[in-house]
Amino acid sequence: MITSFSFICVFAVLINKVSLQETVEAVIGGSVVLPCSSTERALKLQDIDVHWRHNDSKIVYDIIKCQDSLQKQDPQYKNRAETFPDEHLRGNFSIKINHLTHDDAGEFSCFITHSSEQKTVQLIINESTAEKGNKSTDQGNNREEAGTAVVTSSTLLWVYIVLPVVLLIL
């Protein structure tokens, strides 16, 4: 019984670790760099294609054989998304998005076809600090409650880790 419970707890922690994605926060009107790099070190740039997608559908940016390919780019990202070509040799295919709006929030995926790697970044768009100062205290209290929920989730994660270890020792 204890062994089964321990296995379930450890499995829950492992699933949580595997499904974690990187989260990036930015403000409306600002810019953000969404990270994506290849772990493969012997890169032949002429063989590499990189595809950035927003919420699995909108084409944010394509790099084909180390060249920008913007013909099919979603109009939402025209003249707002850019890469860092000097970094491509190092395996860095991050993009920068300028003039952020609420519509930019969501999941961005970076597919590196040569190595079949996929990176996922969750973009959270916050209001600018000027807009935050104008909000009522009720909304401020809601944000504090949301922060408490995050702490509680983090605490529960530790319970999943510590509890099985204690049970195994007993």
Tab-separated table of C-alpha atoms in Angstrom:
chain	number	residue	atom	x	y	z
A	1	MET	CA	0.000	0.000	0.000
A	2	ILE	CA	2.714	2.465	1.006
A	3	THR	CA	4.799	1.500	-2.007
A	4	SER	CA	1.876	2.133	-4.352
A	5	PHE	CA	1.191	5.502	-2.760
A	6	SER	CA	4.867	6.465	-3.035
A	7	PHE	CA	4.957	5.428	-6.682
A	8	ILE	CA	1.868	7.529	-7.436
A	9	CYS	CA	3.356	10.575	-5.686
A	10	VAL	CA	6.689	10.259	-7.496
A	11	PHE	CA	4.892	9.724	-10.807
A	12	ALA	CA	2.796	12.871	-10.214
A	13	VAL	CA	5.958	14.896	-9.574
A	14	LEU	CA	7.629	13.530	-12.711
A	15	ILE	CA	4.603	14.331	-14.861
A	16	ASN	CA	4.562	17.841	-13.453
A	17	LYS	CA	8.280	18.270	-14.254
A	18	VAL	CA	7.935	16.948	-17.814
A	19	SER	CA	4.979	19.162	-18.637
A	20	LEU	CA	6.590	22.364	-17.346
A	21	GLN	CA	7.196	24.986	-19.968
A	22	GLU	CA	9.074	28.232	-19.827
A	23	THR	CA	6.999	31.260	-18.885
A	24	VAL	CA	7.877	34.792	-19.937
A	25	GLU	CA	6.096	37.941	-18.801
A	26	ALA	CA	5.989	41.289	-20.618
A	27	VAL	CA	3.910	44.474	-20.665
A	28	ILE	CA	1.524	45.903	-23.240
A	29	GLY	CA	3.368	48.119	-25.706
A	30	GLY	CA	6.749	46.658	-24.731
A	31	SER	CA	9.016	44.066	-26.318
A	32	VAL	CA	9.907	40.522	-25.353
A	33	VAL	CA	12.511	37.957	-26.375
A	34	LEU	CA	11.163	34.424	-26.616
A	35	PRO	CA	14.025	31.957	-26.117
A	36	CYS	CA	14.722	29.003	-28.386
A	37	SER	CA	18.046	27.286	-28.814
A	38	SER	CA	19.246	23.980	-30.124
A	39	THR	CA	21.055	21.565	-27.837
A	40	GLU	CA	22.810	20.061	-30.843
A	41	ARG	CA	26.289	21.551	-31.212
A	42	ALA	CA	27.317	20.354	-34.692
A	43	LEU	CA	24.933	22.604	-36.592
A	44	LYS	CA	24.950	22.907	-40.363
A	45	LEU	CA	22.913	26.040	-40.847
A	46	GLN	CA	22.044	25.207	-44.444
A	47	ASP	CA	20.175	22.130	-43.134
A	48	ILE	CA	18.220	23.848	-40.361
A	49	ASP	CA	14.650	25.098	-40.554
A	50	VAL	CA	13.052	26.830	-37.581
A	51	HIS	CA	9.321	27.466	-37.294
A	52	TRP	CA	7.788	29.741	-34.659
A	53	ARG	CA	4.029	29.315	-34.080
A	54	HIS	CA	1.573	31.093	-31.789
A	55	ASN	CA	-1.109	28.865	-30.218
A	56	ASP	CA	-0.175	26.138	-32.730
A	57	SER	CA	-1.672	27.985	-35.678
A	58	LYS	CA	-0.421	31.493	-36.423
A	59	ILE	CA	2.882	31.673	-38.275
A	60	VAL	CA	5.035	34.061	-36.266
A	61	TYR	CA	8.394	33.530	-37.987
A	62	ASP	CA	10.125	30.974	-40.218
A	63	ILE	CA	13.842	30.546	-40.766
A	64	ILE	CA	14.502	28.305	-43.774
A	65	LYS	CA	18.091	27.234	-44.430
A	66	CYS	CA	19.262	30.097	-42.198
A	67	GLN	CA	17.292	32.698	-44.182
A	68	ASP	CA	14.228	34.604	-43.011
A	69	SER	CA	11.109	33.355	-44.768
A	70	LEU	CA	8.264	35.772	-44.107
A	71	GLN	CA	5.935	35.148	-47.080
A	72	LYS	CA	3.416	33.167	-44.981
A	73	GLN	CA	3.856	35.187	-41.787
A	74	ASP	CA	0.603	36.064	-40.027
A	75	PRO	CA	-0.212	39.763	-40.534
A	76	GLN	CA	-0.365	40.164	-36.742
A	77	TYR	CA	3.435	39.763	-36.617
A	78	LYS	CA	4.462	41.671	-39.768
A	79	ASN	CA	7.165	44.227	-38.876
A	80	ARG	CA	6.919	43.245	-35.178
A	81	ALA	CA	8.876	39.963	-35.020
A	82	GLU	CA	12.622	39.685	-35.576
A	83	THR	CA	15.423	37.190	-35.073
A	84	PHE	CA	19.100	37.435	-34.239
A	85	PRO	CA	20.941	36.089	-37.338
A	86	ASP	CA	24.372	36.496	-35.719
A	87	GLU	CA	23.279	34.042	-33.022
A	88	HIS	CA	22.169	31.274	-35.389
A	89	LEU	CA	25.687	29.792	-35.558
A	90	ARG	CA	25.512	29.309	-31.785
A	91	GLY	CA	22.184	27.493	-32.112
A	92	ASN	CA	20.174	30.445	-30.781
A	93	PHE	CA	16.916	30.902	-32.713
A	94	SER	CA	15.167	33.210	-30.244
A	95	ILE	CA	12.801	35.858	-31.552
A	96	LYS	CA	11.913	39.332	-30.368
A	97	ILE	CA	8.360	40.634	-30.602
A	98	ASN	CA	7.812	44.392	-30.385
A	99	HIS	CA	4.721	46.524	-29.610
A	100	LEU	CA	3.000	43.805	-27.576
A	101	THR	CA	-0.789	43.609	-27.292
A	102	HIS	CA	-3.167	41.410	-25.280
A	103	ASP	CA	-3.578	39.258	-28.419
A	104	ASP	CA	0.077	38.207	-28.146
A	105	ALA	CA	-0.534	36.300	-24.910
A	106	GLY	CA	-0.488	32.532	-25.220
A	107	GLU	CA	1.738	29.651	-26.150
A	108	PHE	CA	4.602	30.051	-28.595
A	109	SER	CA	6.264	26.973	-30.053
A	110	CYS	CA	9.668	26.827	-31.703
A	111	PHE	CA	10.259	23.776	-33.919
A	112	ILE	CA	13.833	23.068	-35.008
A	113	THR	CA	13.392	20.536	-37.801
A	114	HIS	CA	17.007	19.357	-38.208
A	115	SER	CA	17.107	17.983	-34.682
A	116	SER	CA	13.344	17.498	-34.175
A	117	GLU	CA	13.537	19.755	-31.120
A	118	GLN	CA	10.545	21.690	-29.878
A	119	LYS	CA	10.576	24.466	-27.297
A	120	THR	CA	7.446	25.968	-25.791
A	121	VAL	CA	7.152	29.385	-24.179
A	122	GLN	CA	4.064	30.681	-22.411
A	123	LEU	CA	3.795	34.456	-22.855
A	124	ILE	CA	1.887	36.390	-20.230
A	125	ILE	CA	1.008	39.987	-21.050
A	126	ASN	CA	0.645	42.362	-18.109
A	127	GLU	CA	-0.609	45.900	-18.071
A	128	SER	CA	2.001	48.629	-18.058
A	129	THR	CA	2.964	50.064	-14.675
A	130	ALA	CA	1.134	53.317	-15.503
A	131	GLU	CA	-2.115	51.410	-16.074
A	132	LYS	CA	-1.591	49.375	-12.891
A	133	GLY	CA	-1.459	52.562	-10.827
A	134	ASN	CA	-4.940	53.511	-12.052
A	135	LYS	CA	-6.621	50.226	-11.093
A	136	SER	CA	-8.837	49.888	-8.027
A	137	THR	CA	-7.681	48.178	-4.851
A	138	ASP	CA	-10.189	45.372	-5.460
A	139	GLN	CA	-8.223	44.282	-8.504
A	140	GLY	CA	-5.036	44.560	-6.484
A	141	ASN	CA	-6.528	42.232	-3.890
A	142	ASN	CA	-7.452	39.756	-6.627
A	143	ARG	CA	-3.830	39.715	-7.802
A	144	GLU	CA	-2.678	39.035	-4.244
A	145	GLU	CA	-5.121	36.126	-3.988
A	146	ALA	CA	-3.794	34.740	-7.276
A	147	GLY	CA	-0.261	34.982	-5.893
A	148	THR	CA	-1.366	33.016	-2.845
A	149	ALA	CA	-2.718	30.282	-5.114
A	150	VAL	CA	0.685	29.979	-6.788
A	151	VAL	CA	2.397	29.641	-3.416
A	152	THR	CA	-0.124	26.988	-2.405
A	153	SER	CA	0.567	24.995	-5.602
A	154	SER	CA	4.264	25.216	-4.925
A	155	THR	CA	3.722	24.020	-1.376
A	156	LEU	CA	1.688	21.074	-2.637
A	157	LEU	CA	4.554	20.125	-4.939
A	158	TRP	CA	6.848	19.872	-1.923
A	159	VAL	CA	4.272	17.689	-0.200
A	160	TYR	CA	4.428	15.343	-3.187
A	161	ILE	CA	8.204	15.147	-2.848
A	162	VAL	CA	8.654	15.098	0.926
A	163	LEU	CA	5.752	12.821	1.836
A	164	PRO	CA	6.950	9.789	-0.196
A	165	VAL	CA	10.469	10.168	1.186
A	166	VAL	CA	9.181	10.236	4.768
A	167	LEU	CA	6.960	7.239	4.096
A	168	LEU	CA	9.868	5.320	2.624
A	169	ILE	CA	12.022	6.065	5.672
A	170	LEU	CA	9.273	4.845	8.021
